Every structure is written in C-alpha cells, then in structure tokens.
Coordinates of N, CA and C in Angstrom, one line a residue:
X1 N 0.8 -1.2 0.0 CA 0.0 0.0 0.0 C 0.9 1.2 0.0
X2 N 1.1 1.8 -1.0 CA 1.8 3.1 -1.2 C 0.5 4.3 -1.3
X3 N 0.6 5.4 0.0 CA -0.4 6.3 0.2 C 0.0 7.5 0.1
X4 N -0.8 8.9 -0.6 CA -0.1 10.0 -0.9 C -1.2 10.6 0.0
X5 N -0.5 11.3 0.7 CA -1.8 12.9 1.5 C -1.5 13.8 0.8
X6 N -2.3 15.1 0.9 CA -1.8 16.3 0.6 C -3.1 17.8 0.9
X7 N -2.1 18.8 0.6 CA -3.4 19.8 0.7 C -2.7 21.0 1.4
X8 N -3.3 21.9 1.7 CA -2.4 23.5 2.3 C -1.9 22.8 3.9
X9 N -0.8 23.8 4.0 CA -0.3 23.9 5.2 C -1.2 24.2 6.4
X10 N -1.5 23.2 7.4 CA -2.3 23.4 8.3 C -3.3 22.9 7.9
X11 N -3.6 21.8 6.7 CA -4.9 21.2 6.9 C -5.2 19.6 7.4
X12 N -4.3 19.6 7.9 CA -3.9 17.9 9.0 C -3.6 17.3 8.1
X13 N -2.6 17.3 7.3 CA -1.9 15.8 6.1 C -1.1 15.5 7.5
X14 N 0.0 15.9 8.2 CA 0.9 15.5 9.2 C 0.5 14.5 10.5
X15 N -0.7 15.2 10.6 CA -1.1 14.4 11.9 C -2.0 13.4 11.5
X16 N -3.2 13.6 10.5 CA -3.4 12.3 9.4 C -2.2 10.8 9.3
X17 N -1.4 11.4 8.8 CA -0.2 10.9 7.9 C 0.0 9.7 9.5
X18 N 0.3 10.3 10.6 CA 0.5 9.5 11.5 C -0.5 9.4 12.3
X19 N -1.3 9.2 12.1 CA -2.4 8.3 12.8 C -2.8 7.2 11.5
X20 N -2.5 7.1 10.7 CA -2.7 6.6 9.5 C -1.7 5.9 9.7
X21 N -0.7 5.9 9.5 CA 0.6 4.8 9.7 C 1.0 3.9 10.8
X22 N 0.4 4.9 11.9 CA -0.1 3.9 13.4 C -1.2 3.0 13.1
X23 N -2.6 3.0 12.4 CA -3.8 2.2 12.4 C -3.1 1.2 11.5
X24 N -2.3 1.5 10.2 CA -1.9 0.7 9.3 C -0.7 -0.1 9.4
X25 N -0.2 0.6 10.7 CA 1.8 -0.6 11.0 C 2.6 -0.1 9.6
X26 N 2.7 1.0 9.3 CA 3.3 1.4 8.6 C 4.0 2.6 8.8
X27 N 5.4 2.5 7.2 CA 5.6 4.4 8.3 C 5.4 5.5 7.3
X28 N 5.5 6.3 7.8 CA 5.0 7.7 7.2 C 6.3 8.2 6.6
X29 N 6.2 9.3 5.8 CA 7.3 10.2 5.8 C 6.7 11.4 5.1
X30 N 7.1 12.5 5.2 CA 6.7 14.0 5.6 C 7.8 14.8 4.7
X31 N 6.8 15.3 3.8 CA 7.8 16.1 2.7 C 8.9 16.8 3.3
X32 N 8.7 17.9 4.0 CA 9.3 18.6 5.1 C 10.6 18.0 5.0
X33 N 10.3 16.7 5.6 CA 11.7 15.9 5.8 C 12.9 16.6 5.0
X34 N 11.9 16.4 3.5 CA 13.0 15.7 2.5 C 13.2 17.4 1.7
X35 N 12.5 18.3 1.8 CA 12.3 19.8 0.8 C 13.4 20.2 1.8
X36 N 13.6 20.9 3.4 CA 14.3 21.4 3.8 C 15.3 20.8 4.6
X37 N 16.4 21.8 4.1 CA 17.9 21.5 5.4 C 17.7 21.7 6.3
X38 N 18.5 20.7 7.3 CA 18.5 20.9 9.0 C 19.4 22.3 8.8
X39 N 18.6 23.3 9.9 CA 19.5 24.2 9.9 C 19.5 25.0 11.3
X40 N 20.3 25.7 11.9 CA 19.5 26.8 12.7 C 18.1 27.3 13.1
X41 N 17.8 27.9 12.0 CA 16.7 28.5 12.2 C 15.9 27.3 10.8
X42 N 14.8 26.2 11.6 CA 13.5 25.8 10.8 C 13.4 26.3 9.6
X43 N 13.1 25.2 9.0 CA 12.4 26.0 7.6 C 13.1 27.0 6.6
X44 N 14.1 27.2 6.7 CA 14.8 28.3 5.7 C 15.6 28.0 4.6
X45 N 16.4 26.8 4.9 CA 16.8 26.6 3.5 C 16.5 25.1 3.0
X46 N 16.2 25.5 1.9 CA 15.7 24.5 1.0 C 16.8 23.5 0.1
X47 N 16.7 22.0 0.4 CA 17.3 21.3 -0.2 C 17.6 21.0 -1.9
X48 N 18.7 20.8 -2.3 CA 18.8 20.9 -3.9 C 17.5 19.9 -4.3
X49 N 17.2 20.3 -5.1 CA 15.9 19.0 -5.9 C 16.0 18.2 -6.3
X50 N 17.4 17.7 -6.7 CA 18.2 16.6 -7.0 C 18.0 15.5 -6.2
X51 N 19.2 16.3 -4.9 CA 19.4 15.8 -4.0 C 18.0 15.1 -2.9
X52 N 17.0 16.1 -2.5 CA 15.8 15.9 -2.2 C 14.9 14.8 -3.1
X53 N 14.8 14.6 -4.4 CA 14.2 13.7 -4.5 C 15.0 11.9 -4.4
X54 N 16.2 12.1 -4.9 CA 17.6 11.2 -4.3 C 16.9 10.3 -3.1
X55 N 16.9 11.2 -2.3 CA 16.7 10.4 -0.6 C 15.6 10.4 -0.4
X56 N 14.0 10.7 -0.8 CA 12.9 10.3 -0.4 C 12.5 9.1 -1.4
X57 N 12.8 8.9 -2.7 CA 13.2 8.0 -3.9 C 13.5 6.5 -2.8
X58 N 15.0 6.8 -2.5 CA 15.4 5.8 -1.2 C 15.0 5.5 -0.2
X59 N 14.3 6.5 0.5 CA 13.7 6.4 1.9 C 12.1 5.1 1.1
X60 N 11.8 5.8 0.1 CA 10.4 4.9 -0.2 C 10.9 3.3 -0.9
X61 N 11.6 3.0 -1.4 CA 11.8 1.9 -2.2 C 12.6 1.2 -0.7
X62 N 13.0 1.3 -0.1 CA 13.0 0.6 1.1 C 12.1 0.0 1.8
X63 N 11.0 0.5 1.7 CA 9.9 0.0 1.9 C 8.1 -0.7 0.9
X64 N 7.8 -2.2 1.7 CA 6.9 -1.8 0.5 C 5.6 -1.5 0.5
X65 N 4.9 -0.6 1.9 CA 4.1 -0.4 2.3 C 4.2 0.9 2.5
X66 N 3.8 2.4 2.4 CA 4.1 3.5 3.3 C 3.3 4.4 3.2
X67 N 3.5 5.9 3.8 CA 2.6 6.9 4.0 C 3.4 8.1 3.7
X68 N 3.1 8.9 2.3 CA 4.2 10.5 2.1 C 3.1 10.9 2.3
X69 N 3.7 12.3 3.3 CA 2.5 13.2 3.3 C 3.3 14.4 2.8
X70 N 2.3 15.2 2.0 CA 2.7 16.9 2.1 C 2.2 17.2 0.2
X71 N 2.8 18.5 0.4 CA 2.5 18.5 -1.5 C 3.9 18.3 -2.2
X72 N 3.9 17.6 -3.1 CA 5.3 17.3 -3.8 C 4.7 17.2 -5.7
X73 N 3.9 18.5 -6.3 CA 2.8 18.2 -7.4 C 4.1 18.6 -8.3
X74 N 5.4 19.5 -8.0 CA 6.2 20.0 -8.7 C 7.3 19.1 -8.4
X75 N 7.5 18.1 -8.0 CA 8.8 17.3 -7.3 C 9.3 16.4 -8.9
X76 N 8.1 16.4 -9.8 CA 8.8 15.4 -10.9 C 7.9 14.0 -10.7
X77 N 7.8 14.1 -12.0 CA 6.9 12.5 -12.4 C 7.3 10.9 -12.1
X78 N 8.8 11.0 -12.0 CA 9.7 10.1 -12.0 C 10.4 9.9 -10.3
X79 N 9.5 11.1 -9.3 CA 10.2 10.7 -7.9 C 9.5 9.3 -7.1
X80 N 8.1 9.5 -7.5 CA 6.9 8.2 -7.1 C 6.7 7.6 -7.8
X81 N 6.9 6.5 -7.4 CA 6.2 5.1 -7.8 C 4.7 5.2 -7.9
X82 N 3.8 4.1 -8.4 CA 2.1 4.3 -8.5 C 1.9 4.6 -7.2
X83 N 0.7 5.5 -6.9 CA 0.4 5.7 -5.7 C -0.4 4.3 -5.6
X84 N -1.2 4.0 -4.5 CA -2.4 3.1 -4.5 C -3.3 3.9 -4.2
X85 N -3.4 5.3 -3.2 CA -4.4 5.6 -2.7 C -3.9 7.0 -2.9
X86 N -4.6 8.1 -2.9 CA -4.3 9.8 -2.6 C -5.4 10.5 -2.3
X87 N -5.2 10.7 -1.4 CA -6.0 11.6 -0.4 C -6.1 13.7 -0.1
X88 N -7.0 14.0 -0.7 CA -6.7 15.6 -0.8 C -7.6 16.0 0.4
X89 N -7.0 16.8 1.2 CA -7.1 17.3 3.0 C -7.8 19.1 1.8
X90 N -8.7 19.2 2.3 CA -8.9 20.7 2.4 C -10.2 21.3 3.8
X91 N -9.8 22.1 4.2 CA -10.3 22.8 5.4 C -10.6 24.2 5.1
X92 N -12.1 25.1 5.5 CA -11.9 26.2 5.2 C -11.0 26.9 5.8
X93 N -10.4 28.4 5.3 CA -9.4 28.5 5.3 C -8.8 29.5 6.9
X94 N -10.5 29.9 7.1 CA -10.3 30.4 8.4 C -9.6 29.2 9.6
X95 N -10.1 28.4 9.6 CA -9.8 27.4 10.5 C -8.2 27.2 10.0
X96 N -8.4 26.8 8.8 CA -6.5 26.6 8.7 C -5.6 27.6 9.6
X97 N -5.8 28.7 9.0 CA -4.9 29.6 9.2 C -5.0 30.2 10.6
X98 N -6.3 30.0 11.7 CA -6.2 29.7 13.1 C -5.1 28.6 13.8
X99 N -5.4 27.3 12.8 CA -4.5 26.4 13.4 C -3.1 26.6 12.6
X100 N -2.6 27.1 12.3 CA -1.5 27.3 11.5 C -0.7 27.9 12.4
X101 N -1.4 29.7 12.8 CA -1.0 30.4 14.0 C -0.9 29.8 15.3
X102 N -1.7 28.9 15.6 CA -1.5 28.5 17.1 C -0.3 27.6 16.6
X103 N -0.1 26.7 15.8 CA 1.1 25.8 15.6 C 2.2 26.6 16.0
X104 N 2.1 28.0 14.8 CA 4.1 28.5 14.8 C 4.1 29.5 16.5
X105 N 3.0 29.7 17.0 CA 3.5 30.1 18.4 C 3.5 28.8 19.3
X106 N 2.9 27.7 18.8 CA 3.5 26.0 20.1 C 4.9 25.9 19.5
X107 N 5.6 26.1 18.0 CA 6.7 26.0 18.1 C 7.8 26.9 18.2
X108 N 7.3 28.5 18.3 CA 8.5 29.2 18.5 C 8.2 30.3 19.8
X109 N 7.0 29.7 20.5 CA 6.7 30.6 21.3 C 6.6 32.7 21.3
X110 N 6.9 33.2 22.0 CA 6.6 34.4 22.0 C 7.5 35.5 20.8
X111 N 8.2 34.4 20.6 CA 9.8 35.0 19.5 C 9.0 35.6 18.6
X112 N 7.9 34.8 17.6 CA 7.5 35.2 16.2 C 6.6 36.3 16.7
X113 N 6.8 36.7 18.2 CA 6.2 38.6 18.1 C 7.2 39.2 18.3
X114 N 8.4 38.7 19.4 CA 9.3 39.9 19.9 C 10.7 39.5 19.3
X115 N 10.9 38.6 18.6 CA 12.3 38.5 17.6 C 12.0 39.3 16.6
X116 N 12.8 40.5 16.2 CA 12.0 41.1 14.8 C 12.1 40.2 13.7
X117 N 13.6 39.3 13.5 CA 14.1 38.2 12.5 C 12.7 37.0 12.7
X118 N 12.5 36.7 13.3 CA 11.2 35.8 13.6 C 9.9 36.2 13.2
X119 N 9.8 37.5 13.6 CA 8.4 38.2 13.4 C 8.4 38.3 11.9
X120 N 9.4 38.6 11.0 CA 9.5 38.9 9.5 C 8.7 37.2 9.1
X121 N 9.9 36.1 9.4 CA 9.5 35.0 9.1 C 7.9 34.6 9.3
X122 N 7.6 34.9 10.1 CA 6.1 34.3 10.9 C 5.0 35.4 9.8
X123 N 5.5 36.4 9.9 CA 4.0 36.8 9.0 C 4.5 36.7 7.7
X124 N 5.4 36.7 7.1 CA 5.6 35.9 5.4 C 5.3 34.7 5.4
X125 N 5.6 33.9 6.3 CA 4.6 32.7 6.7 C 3.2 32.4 6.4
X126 N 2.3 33.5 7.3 CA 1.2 33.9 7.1 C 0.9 34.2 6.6
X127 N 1.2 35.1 5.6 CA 0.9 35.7 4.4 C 1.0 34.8 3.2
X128 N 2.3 34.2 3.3 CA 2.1 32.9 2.2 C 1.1 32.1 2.3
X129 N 1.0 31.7 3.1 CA 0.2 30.4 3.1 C -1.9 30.7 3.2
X130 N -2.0 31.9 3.7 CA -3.0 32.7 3.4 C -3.6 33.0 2.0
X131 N -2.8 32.8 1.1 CA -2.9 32.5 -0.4 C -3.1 31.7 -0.7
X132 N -3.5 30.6 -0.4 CA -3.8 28.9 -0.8 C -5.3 29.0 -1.7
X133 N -6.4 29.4 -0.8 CA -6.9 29.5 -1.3 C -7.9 30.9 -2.3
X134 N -6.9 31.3 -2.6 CA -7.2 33.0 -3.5 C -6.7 32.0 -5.0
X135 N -7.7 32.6 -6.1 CA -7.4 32.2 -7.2 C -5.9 32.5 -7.8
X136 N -5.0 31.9 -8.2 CA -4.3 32.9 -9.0 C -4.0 34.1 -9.9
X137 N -5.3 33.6 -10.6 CA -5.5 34.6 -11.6 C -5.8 36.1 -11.1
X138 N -6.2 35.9 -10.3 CA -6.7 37.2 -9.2 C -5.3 37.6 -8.4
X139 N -5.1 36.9 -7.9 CA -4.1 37.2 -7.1 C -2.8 37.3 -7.7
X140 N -2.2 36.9 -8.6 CA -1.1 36.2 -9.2 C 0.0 35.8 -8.3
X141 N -0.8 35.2 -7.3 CA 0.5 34.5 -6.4 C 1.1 33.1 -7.7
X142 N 1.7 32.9 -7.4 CA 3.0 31.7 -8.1 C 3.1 30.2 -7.0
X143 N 2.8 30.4 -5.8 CA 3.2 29.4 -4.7 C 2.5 28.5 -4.9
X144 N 2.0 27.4 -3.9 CA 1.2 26.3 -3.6 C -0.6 26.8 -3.1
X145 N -1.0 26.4 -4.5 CA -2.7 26.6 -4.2 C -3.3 25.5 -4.3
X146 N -4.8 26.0 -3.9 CA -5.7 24.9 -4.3 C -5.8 25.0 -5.8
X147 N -6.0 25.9 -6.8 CA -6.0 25.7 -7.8 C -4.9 24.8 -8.6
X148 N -3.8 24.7 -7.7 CA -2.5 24.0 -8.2 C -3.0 23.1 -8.2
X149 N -3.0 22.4 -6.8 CA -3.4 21.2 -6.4 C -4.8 20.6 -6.9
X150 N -6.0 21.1 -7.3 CA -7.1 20.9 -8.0 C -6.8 21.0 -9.4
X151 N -5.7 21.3 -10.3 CA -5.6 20.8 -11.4 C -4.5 19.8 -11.6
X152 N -3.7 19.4 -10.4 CA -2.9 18.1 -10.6 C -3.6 17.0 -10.3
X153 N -4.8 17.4 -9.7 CA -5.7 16.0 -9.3 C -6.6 15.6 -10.6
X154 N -6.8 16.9 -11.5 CA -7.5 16.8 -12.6 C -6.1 15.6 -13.8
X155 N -4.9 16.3 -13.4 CA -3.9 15.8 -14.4 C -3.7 14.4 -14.5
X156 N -4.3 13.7 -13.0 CA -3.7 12.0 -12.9 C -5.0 11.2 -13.2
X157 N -6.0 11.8 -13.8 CA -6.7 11.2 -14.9 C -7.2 9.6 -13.6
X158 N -7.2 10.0 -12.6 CA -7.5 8.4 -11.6 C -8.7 9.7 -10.2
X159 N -9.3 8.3 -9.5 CA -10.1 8.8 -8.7 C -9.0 9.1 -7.5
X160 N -9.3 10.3 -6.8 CA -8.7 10.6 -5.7 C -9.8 11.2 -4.0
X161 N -9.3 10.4 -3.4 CA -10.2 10.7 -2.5 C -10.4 12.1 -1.6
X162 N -11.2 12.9 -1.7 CA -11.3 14.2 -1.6 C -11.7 14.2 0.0
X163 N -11.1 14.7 0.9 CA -11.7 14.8 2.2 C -12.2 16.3 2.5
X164 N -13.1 17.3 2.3 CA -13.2 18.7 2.4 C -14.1 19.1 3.2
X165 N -13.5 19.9 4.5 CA -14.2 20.0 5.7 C -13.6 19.8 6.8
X166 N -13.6 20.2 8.2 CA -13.3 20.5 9.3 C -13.7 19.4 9.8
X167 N -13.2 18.2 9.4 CA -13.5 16.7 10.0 C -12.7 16.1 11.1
X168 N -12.9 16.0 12.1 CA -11.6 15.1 13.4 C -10.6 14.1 12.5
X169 N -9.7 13.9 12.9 CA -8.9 12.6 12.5 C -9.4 11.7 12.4
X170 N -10.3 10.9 13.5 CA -11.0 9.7 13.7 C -11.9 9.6 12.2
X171 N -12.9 10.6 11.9 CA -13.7 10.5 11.0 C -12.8 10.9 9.5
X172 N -11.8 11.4 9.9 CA -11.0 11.3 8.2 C -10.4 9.7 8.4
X173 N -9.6 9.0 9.4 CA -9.2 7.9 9.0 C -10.6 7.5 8.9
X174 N -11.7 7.0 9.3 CA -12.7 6.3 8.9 C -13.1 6.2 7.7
X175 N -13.4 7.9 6.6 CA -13.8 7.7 5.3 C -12.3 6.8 4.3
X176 N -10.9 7.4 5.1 CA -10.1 6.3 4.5 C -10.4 5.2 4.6
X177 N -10.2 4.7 6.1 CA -11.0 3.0 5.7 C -11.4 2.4 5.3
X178 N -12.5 3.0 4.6 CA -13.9 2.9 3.8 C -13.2 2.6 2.5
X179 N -12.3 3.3 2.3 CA -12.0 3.8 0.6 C -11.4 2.4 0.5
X180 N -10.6 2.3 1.9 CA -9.1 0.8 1.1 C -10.2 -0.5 1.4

C-alpha cells in the first residue's frame, strides 16, 4: 500500500499521515523531511531537488508499504512510484490559518512577536500560506494553491479521495477506511 496525503499547510496531512501509519503498521514520511535542510533557524533553506528527490526515492523503495505526506505536485513525475491511494485534505481557510497560527506560536513561542528576524519569518509565513486559497489569476501568487493542487488532481486522470471540511482525524481515517 503506497499512500499520498496532501493539501495546504495546516490542513492535518501530518497528523493524518500519523495516525494513518499507526492504524496501518506502517511508516509515514513527511515532505518537510525531505524539501528542507536541517539548519538553525527551521524551515529556511531549501534542499537541492536533485538531492531531495535522491533520498525520499530511497527512503520509499525501502519500503513496501508507506505513507508521504505533504504537496510534492512539482517534485517530478519520476520521484513516485504508483500511488495506491491519494488523499486531498482541504479545510476552510479560516480554521487553517487559526490552526496554522497557534502551531508557529506552540513552536517558537513568543519569539515570532518579539524576535524582529522571527516576526519577519512568521508573518511571510502567514501571508504565504493565506494565499492557498485566492485564485491565482486574481491574485497572481506563483506558490502552492488549491487551484494548483485541483488541477494536478485533474492531471492524474485516476479517482482521488477528496476529504473537504473541518472533520476530526477519527472521522477522516474512517472515510479512508472505507475507501481501502
């Protein structure tokens, strides 16, 4: 069983991803992992593409069961094997980006107000990801949208299971369940 999550930042693919690989004895792995360098400061520099697809390529053919979670719709046609199952996470966007904000203050605490270098990060953060769901065309953001991600799901010509809504984990693994 090779399984893909995906969907904006903050719409539970991570915590999905592992509670999904706990019910199923299987392991997960988390784009995150494999997009950014361990560094100092979280999240800032991004791994060569080469290199990044190299070692999640590896990390998955090691195994013959697993769980990626994250968006990887630009990573190259040739990094995944067949999926078996793909799962698209969307949440309205208010709730996201509530749970988004409480995340980066549980992980950097009061810094991303009173670090000014943190504070910059934390609302380009916000601001990015606040753009998920704004059309492009309208907006001409460039980044990771739903319109992205709703025409790569159109591109794989296969059924994908759509989860859309402010559902608990319990009742998202259930409609998975259902599906496998």
């Amino acid at each position: 069983m090779k399984i893909h999550l995906f969907g904006a930042s903050a719409s539970g693919v991570t915590t999905l991803g592992h509670a999904l690989a706990k019910k199923l004895h299987i392991p997960y792995f988390d784009s995150d992992q494999y997009f950014w360098l361990p560094s100092e400061v979280p999240f800032a520099l991004k791994r060569n593409p080469e290199e990044r697809n190299q070692l999640i390529r590896t990390a998955l053919t090691t195994h013959e069961h697993w769980i990626f979670g994250g968006s990887s719709v630009s990573w190259g046609d040739d990094v995944f094997p067949e999926f078996d199952l793909i799962v698209f996470l969307w949440i309205p966007p208010e709730i996201r980006l509530k749970r988004l904000k409480e995340r980066e203050l549980e992980r950097y605490g009061t810094a991303i107000y009173d670090d000014p270098d943190r504070n910059i990060r934390y609302r380009e953060f916000i601001e990015w990801a606040a753009q998920y769901d704004i059309d492009p065309n309208e907006s001409g953001f460039t980044g990771r949208s739903l319109k992205v991600h709703e025409d790569w799901i159109k591109s794989l010509n296969r059924e994908v299971l759509e989860i859309r809504g402010d559902f608990s984990v319990e009742e998202r693994l259930e409609r998975i369940m259902k599906y496998l």
